Short mmCIF file of C-alpha atoms in Angstrom, two decimals:
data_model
loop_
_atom_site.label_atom_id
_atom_site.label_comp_id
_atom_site.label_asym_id
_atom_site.label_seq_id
_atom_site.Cartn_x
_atom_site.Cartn_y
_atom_site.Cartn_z
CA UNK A 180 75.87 115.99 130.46
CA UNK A 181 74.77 116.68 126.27
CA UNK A 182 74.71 120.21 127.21
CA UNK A 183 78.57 120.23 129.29
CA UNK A 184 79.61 117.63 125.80
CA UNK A 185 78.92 120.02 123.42
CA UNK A 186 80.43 123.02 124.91
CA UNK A 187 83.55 120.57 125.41
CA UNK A 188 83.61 119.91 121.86
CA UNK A 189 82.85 123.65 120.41
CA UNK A 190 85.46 125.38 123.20
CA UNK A 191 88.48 122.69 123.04
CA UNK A 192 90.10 123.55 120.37
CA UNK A 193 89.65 127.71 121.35
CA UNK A 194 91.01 126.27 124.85
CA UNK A 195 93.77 124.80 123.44
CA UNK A 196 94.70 127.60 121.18
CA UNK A 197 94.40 130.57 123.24
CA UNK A 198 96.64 128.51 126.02
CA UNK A 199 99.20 127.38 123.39
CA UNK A 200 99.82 131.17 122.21
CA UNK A 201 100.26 132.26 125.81
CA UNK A 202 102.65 129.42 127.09
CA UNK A 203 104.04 128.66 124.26
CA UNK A 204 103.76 124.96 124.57
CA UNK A 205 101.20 122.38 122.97
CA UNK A 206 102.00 119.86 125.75
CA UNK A 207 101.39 122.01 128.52
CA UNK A 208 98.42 123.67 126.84
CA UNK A 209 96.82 120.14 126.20
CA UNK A 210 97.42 119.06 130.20
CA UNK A 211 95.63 122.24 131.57
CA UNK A 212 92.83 122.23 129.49
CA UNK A 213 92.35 118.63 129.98
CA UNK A 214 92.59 119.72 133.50
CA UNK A 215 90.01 122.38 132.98
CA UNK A 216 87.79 120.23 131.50
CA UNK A 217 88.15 117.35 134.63
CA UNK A 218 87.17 120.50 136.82
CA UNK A 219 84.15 121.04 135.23
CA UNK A 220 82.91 117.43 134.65
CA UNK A 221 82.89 117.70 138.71
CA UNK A 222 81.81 121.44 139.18
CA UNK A 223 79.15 121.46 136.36
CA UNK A 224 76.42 118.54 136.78
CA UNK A 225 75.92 120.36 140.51
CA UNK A 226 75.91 124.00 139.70
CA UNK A 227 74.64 123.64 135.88
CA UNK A 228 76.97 124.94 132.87
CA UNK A 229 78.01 128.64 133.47
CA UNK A 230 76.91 131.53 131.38
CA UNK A 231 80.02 131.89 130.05
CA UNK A 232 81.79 128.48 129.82
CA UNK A 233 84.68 129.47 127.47
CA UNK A 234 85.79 132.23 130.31
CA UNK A 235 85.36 129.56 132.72
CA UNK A 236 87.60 126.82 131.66
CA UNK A 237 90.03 129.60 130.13
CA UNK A 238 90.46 131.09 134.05
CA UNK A 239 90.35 127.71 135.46
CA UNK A 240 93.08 126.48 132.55
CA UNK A 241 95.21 129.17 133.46
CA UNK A 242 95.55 128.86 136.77
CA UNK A 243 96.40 125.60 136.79
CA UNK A 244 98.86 126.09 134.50
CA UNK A 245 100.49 128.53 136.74
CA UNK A 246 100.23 125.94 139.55
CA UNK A 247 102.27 123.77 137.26
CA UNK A 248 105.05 126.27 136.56
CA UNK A 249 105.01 127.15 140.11
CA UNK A 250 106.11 123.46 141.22
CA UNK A 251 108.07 122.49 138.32
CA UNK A 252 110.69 125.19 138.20
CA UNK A 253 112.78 123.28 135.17
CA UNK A 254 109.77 123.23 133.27
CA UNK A 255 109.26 127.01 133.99
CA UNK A 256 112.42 128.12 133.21
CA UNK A 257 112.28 125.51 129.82
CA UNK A 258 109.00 128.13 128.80
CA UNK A 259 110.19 131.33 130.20
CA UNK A 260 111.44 132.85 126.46
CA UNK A 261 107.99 132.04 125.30
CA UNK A 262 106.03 132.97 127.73
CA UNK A 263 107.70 136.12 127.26
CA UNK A 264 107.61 136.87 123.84
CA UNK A 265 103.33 135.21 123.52
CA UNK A 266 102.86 137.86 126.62
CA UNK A 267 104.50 140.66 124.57
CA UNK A 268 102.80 139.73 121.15
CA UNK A 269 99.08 139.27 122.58
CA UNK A 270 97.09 141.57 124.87
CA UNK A 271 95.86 139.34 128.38
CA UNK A 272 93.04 137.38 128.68
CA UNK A 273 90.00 138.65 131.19
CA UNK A 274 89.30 135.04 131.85
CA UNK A 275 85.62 136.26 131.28
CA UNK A 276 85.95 136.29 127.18
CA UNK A 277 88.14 133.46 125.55
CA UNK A 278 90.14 134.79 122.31
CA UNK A 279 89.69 133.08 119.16
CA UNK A 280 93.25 131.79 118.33
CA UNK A 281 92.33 128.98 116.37
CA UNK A 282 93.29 130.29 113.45
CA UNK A 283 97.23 130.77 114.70
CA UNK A 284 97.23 126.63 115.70
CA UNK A 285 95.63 126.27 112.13
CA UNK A 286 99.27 127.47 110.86
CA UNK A 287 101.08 126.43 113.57
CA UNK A 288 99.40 122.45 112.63
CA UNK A 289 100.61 122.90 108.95
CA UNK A 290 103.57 124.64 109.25
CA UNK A 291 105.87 123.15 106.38
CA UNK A 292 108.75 122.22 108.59
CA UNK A 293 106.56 119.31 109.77
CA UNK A 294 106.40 116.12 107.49
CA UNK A 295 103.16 116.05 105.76
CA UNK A 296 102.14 113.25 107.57
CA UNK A 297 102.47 114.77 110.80
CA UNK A 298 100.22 117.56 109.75
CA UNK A 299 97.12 116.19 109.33
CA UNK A 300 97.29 114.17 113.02
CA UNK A 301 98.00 116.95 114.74
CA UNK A 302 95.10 119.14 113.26
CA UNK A 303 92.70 116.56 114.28
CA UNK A 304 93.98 116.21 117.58
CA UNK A 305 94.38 119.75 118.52
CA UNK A 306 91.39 121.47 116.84
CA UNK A 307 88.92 119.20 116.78
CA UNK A 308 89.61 117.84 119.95
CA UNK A 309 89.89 114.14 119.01
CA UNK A 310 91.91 111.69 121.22
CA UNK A 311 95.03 109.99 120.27
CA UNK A 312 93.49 106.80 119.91
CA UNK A 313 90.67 108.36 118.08
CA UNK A 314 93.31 110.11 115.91
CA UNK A 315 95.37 106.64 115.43
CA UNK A 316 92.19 104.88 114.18
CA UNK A 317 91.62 107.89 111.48
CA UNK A 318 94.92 107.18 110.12
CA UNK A 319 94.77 103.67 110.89
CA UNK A 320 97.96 103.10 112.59
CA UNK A 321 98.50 101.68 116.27
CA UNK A 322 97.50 104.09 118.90
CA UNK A 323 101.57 103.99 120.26
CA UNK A 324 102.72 105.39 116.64
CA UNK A 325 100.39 107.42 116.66
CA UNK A 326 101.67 108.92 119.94
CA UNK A 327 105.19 108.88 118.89
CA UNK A 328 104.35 111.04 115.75
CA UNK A 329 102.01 113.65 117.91
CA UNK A 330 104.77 113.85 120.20
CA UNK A 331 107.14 114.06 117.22
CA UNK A 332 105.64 116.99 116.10
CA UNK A 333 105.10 119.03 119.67
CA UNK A 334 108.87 118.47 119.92
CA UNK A 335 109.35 119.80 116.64
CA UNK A 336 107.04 122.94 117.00
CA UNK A 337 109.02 123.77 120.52
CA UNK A 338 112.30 123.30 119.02
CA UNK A 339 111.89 124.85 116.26
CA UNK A 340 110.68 128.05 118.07
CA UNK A 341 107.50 127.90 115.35
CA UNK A 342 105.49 130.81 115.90
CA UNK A 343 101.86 130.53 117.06
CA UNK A 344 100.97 133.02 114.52
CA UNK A 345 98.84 134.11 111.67
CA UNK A 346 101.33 134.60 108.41
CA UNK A 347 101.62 137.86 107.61
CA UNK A 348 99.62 139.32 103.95
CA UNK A 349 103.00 138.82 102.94
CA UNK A 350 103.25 135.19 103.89
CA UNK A 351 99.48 134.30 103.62
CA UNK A 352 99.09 133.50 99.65
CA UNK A 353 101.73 130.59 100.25
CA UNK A 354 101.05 129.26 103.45
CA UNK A 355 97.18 129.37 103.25
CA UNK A 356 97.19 125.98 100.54
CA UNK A 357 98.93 124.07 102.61
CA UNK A 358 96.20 124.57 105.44
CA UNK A 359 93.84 123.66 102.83
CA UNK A 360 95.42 120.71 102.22
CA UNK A 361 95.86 119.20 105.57
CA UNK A 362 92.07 119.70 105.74
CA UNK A 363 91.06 118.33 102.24
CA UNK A 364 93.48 115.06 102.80
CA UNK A 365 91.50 114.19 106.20
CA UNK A 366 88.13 114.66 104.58
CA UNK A 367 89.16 112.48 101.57
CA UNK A 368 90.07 109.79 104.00
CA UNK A 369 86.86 110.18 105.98
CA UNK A 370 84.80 110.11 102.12
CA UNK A 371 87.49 107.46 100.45
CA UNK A 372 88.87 105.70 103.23
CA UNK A 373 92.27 104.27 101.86
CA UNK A 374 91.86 100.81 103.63
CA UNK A 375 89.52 98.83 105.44
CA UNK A 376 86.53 97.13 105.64
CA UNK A 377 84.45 100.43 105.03
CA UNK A 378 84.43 102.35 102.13
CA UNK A 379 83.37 105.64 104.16
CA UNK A 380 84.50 106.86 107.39
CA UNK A 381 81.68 110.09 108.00
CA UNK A 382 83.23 110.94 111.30
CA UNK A 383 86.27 111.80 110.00
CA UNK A 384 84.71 113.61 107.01
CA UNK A 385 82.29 115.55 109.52
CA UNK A 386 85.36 116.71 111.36
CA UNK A 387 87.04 117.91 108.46
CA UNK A 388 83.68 119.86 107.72
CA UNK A 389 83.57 121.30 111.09
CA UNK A 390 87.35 122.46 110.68
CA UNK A 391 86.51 123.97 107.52
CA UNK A 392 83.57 125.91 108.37
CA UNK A 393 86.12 127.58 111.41
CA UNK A 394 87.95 128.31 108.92
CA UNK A 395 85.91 130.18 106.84
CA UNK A 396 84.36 131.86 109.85
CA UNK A 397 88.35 133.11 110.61
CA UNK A 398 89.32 133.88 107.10
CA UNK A 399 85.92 135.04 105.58
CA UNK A 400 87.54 136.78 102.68
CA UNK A 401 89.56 133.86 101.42
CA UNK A 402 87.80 132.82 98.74
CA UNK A 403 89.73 129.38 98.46
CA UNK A 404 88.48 128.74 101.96
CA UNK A 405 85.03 129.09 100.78
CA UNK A 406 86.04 127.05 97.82
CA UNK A 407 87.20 124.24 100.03
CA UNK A 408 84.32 124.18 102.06
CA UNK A 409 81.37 124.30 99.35
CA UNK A 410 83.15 121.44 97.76
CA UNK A 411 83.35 118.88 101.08
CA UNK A 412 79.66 119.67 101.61
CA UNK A 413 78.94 119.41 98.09
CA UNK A 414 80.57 115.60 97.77
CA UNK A 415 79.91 114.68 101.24
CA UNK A 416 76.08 115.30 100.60
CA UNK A 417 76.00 112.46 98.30
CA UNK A 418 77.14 110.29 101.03
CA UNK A 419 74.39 107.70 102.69
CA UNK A 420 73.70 106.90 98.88
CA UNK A 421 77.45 105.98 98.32
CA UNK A 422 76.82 102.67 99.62
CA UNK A 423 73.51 99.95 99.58
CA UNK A 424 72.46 98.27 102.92
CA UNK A 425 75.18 95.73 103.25
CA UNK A 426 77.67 98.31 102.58
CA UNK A 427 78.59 97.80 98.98
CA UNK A 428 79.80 100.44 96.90
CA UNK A 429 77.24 102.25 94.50
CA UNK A 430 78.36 104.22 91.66
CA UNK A 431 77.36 107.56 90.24
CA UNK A 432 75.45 106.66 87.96
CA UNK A 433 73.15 104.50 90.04
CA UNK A 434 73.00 105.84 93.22
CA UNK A 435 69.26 106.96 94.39
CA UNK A 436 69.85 110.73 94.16
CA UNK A 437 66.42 110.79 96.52
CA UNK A 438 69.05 110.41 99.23
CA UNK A 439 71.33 112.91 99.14
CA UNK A 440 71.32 115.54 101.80
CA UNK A 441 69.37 118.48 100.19
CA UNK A 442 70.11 121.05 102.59
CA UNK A 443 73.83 120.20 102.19
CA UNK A 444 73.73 120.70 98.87
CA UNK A 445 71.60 123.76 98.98
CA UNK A 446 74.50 125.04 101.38
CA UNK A 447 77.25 124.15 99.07
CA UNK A 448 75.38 125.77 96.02
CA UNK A 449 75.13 129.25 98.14
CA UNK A 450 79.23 129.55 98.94
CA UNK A 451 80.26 128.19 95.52
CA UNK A 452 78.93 131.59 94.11
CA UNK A 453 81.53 133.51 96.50
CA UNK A 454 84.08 131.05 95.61
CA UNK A 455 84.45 131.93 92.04
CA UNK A 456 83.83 135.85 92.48
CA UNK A 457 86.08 138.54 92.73
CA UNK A 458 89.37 137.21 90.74
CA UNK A 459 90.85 134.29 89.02
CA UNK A 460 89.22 130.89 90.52
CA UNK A 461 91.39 128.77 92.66
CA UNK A 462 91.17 124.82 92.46
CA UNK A 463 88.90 124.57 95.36
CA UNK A 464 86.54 126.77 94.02
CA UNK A 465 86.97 124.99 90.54
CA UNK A 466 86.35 121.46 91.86
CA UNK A 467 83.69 122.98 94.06
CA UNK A 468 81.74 124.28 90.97
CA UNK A 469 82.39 120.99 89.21
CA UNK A 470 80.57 118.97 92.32
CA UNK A 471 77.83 121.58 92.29
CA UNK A 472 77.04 120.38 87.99
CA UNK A 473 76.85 116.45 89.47
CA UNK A 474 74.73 117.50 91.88
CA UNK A 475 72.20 119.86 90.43
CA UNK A 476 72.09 117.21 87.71
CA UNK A 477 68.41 114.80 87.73
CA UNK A 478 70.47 111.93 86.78
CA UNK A 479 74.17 110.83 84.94
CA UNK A 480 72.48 111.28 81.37
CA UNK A 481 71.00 115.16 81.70
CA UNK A 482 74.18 116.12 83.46
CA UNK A 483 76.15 119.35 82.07
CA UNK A 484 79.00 116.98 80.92
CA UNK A 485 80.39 119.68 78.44
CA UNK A 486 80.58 122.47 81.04
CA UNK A 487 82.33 119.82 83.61
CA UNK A 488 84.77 118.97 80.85
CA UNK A 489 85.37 123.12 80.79
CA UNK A 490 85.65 123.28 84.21
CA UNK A 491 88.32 120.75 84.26
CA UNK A 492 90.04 122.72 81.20
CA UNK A 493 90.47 125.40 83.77
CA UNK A 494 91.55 123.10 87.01
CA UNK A 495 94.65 121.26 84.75
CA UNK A 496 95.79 124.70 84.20
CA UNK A 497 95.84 125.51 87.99
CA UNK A 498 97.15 121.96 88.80
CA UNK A 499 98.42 119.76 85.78
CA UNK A 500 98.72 116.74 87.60
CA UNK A 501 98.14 113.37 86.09
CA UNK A 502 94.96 112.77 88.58
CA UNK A 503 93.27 115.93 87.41
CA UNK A 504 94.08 114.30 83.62
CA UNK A 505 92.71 111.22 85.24
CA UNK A 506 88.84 112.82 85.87
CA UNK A 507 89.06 114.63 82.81
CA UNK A 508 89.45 111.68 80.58
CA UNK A 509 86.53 110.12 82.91
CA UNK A 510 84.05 113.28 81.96
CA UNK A 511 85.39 113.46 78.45
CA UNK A 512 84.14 109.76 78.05
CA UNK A 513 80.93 110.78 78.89
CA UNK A 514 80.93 113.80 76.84
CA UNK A 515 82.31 112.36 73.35
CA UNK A 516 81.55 108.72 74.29
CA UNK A 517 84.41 105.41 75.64
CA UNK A 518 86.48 105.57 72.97
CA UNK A 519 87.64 109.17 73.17
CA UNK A 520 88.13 108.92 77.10
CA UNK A 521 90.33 105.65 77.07
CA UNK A 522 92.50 107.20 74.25
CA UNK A 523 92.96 110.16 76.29
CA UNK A 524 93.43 107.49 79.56
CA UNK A 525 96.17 105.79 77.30
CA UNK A 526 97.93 108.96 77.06
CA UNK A 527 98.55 108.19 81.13
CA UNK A 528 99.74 105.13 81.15
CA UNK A 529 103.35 105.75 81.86
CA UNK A 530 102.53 108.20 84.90
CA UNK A 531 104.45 106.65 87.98
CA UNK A 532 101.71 108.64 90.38
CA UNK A 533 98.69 106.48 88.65
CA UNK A 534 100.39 102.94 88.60
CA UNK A 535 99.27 102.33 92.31
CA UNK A 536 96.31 104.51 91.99
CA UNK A 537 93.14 102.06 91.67
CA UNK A 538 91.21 104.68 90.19
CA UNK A 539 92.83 104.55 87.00
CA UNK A 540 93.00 100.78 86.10
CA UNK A 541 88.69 100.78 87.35
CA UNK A 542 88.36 103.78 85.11
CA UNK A 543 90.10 102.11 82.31
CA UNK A 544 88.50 98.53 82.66
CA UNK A 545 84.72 100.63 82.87
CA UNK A 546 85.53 102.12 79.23
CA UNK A 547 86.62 98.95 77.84
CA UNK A 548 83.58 97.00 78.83
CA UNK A 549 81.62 99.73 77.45
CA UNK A 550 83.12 98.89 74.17
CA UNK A 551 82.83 95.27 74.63
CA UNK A 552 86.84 94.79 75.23
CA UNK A 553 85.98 91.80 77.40
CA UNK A 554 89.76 90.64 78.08
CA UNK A 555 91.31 93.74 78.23
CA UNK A 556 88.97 94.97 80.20
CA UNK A 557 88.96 92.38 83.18
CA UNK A 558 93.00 92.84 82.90
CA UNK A 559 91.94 96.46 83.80
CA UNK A 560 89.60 95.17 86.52
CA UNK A 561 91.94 92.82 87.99
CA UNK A 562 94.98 95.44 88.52
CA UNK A 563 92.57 97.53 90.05
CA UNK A 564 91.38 94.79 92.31
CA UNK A 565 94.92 94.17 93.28
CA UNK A 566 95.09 97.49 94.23
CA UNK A 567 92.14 98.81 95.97
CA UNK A 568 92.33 99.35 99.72
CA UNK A 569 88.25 98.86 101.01
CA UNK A 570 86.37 95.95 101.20
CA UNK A 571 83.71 97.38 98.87
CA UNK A 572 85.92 98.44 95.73
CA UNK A 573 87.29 94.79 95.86
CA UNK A 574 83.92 93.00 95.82
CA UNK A 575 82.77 95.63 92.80
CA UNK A 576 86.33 95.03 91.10
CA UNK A 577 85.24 91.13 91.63
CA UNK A 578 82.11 90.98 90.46
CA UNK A 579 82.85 93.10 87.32
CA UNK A 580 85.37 90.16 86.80
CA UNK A 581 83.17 87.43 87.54
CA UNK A 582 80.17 89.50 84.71
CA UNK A 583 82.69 89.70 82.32
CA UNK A 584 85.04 85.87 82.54
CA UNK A 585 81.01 84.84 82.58
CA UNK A 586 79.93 84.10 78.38
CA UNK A 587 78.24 86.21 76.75
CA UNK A 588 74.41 85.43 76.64
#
């Protein structure tokens, strides 16, 4: 059943989509199409996967969703304004060709009036087709709150009357980032998990990079789309030589760049191009081009350290936040050498978004043991052990303590 698994995968969250724009209704949508899909786990090991499988668990979808309207008449009546208006705003389905609406539940998953945290669940649930408990161990929460916060949202989207749409040209410039966003947070969690006893989760990151190369297939023109998707490929390249064989974390600078995926990089490189033409960059395309310098580089010492430290000139103007300040300072230091990077790192010390932000206490304890700031730095180290959320930042932020409370030879 590979072959009947993959079509599953690539056609759910099409399914889903196209059903949710006609009816109106994620809940319903989600029942028939795991209905379609139960059909075909029984029709399709006998008779072999049809030439057209998206048409055939579209027609098969439908009709049992008008089954289900036929016996529940409250429900029916509940949907009959939007099934209305989705049959007067879209043109019928053959049931032999399966309409691309992903990119309507795209906006319809990050539409602002859900809470952020909301957003992201519901993405990976309805587009890439993972389960709720799948969904409740990428966010690490118990499988029933993670149910209570997908159902949360449904209720919210059918309340609310939110429109399985695409915004208008009008509407697109401000909706598109937070798409982006809901994207870029769940690969960030699958690259930097937040907690646990890993320090990567790839399954969650190659979700995020299957979402975004949808994306980019729907909204080909959007150059931040692009953007967003040459950087996740870009970082998540570097990721089997993020860690050493019993998982620890390996740094930058001594990671065995022999293992990074070539061809992901080599993919990344092509769209980062396209990213930056045709206007003013964007940040995705900015931190995209930024990746690309680490990862053309041979090693930490021949990398383009000057034209990073531009590049992140241009991204604090797009977004002058203090974390942006935070990997500038980082480059800077390796441009002009510890001392200028930790004054600049000083500079940040009051910044209420960086006091429970590990990153910054590591990044500050790593300058001051370049300088030989032995106590300072493992007060540095041990904030930043206090804080960190993996297994594998802990035992580096310990055994950074342990090298430096150990005399000097």
């Amino acid at each position: 059943m590979d072959a009947a698994e993959a079509v599953f995968r690539e056609e759910h969250g099409r399914l889903l989509a196209a059903l949710a724009r006609r009816f109106g209704d994620l809940d319903l949508a989600e029942e028939v199409a795991a209905d379609a899909i139960e059909a075909a786990l029984v029709h399709w090991p006998a008779r072999g996967v049809p030439p057209n499988p998206g048409g055939w668990l579209m027609t098969t979808a439908r009709r049992k969703a008008v089954d289900r309207l036929r016996r529940d008449k409250a429900y029916a009546a509940r949907l009959a304004l939007l099934q209305v208006e989705a049959d007067r705003a879209a043109p019928p389905a053959s049931g032999d060709e399966l309409p691309d609406e992903r990119l309507q539940l795209f906006f319809t998953c990050a539409h602002p009036a859900l809470p952020a945290e909301d957003r992201g669940a519901l993405t990976l649930r309805c587009l890439a087709g993972l389960t709720t408990p799948e969904v409740a161990r990428a966010y690490l929460v118990p499988q029933e709150t993670m149910a209570k916060r997908l159902v949360r949202a449904k209720k919210k989207i059918r309340e609310a009357r939110i429109p399985f749409r695409v915004p208008g040209p009008d509407e697109l410039p401000e909706r598109l980032p937070g798409v982006l966003q809901v994207l870029y947070s769940v690969f960030t969690e699958g690259y930097a998990a937040s907690s646990g006893p890993d320090l990567q989760r790839p399954g969650l990151a190659d979700e995020a990079i299957r979402l975004a190369r949808i994306l980019r297939r729907l909204l080909p023109a959007e150059r931040e789309v692009t953007g967003l998707l040459a950087l996740t490929l870009l970082i998540h390249a570097r990721r089997d030589a993020r860690t050493g064989p019993d998982g620890e974390l390996v740094l930058l600078g001594d990671q065995d760049r022999g293992r990074w995926d070539r061809q992901m990089i080599e993919e990344g490189l092509r769209l980062v191009p396209a990213a930056l033409a045709g206007g003013p960059p964007g940040p995705y395309g900015v931190q995209a081009a930024i990746a690309a310098l680490h990862d053309e580089a041979a090693d930490v010492a021949t990398t383009d350290w000057p034209q990073i430290v531009a590049l992140y000139d241009v991204l604090l103007a797009l977004v002058p936040s203090p974390i942006v300040r935070l990997n500038r300072a980082a480059a800077v230091a390796m441009r002009d050498g510890p001392e200028a990077g930790l004054a600049l790192l000083d500079e940040l010390a009051a910044e209420p978004r960086l006091r429970r932000h590990h990153p910054y206490p590591a990044a500050r304890g790593d300058l001051l043991r370049r300088l030989g700031r032995r106590a300072e730095a493992a007060a540095a180290y041990r904030e930043a052990l206090a804080l960190a959320g993996t297994a594998p930042e802990r035992a580096l932020f310990q055994r950074r303590l342990t090298e430096l409370e150990r005399p000097p030879a």
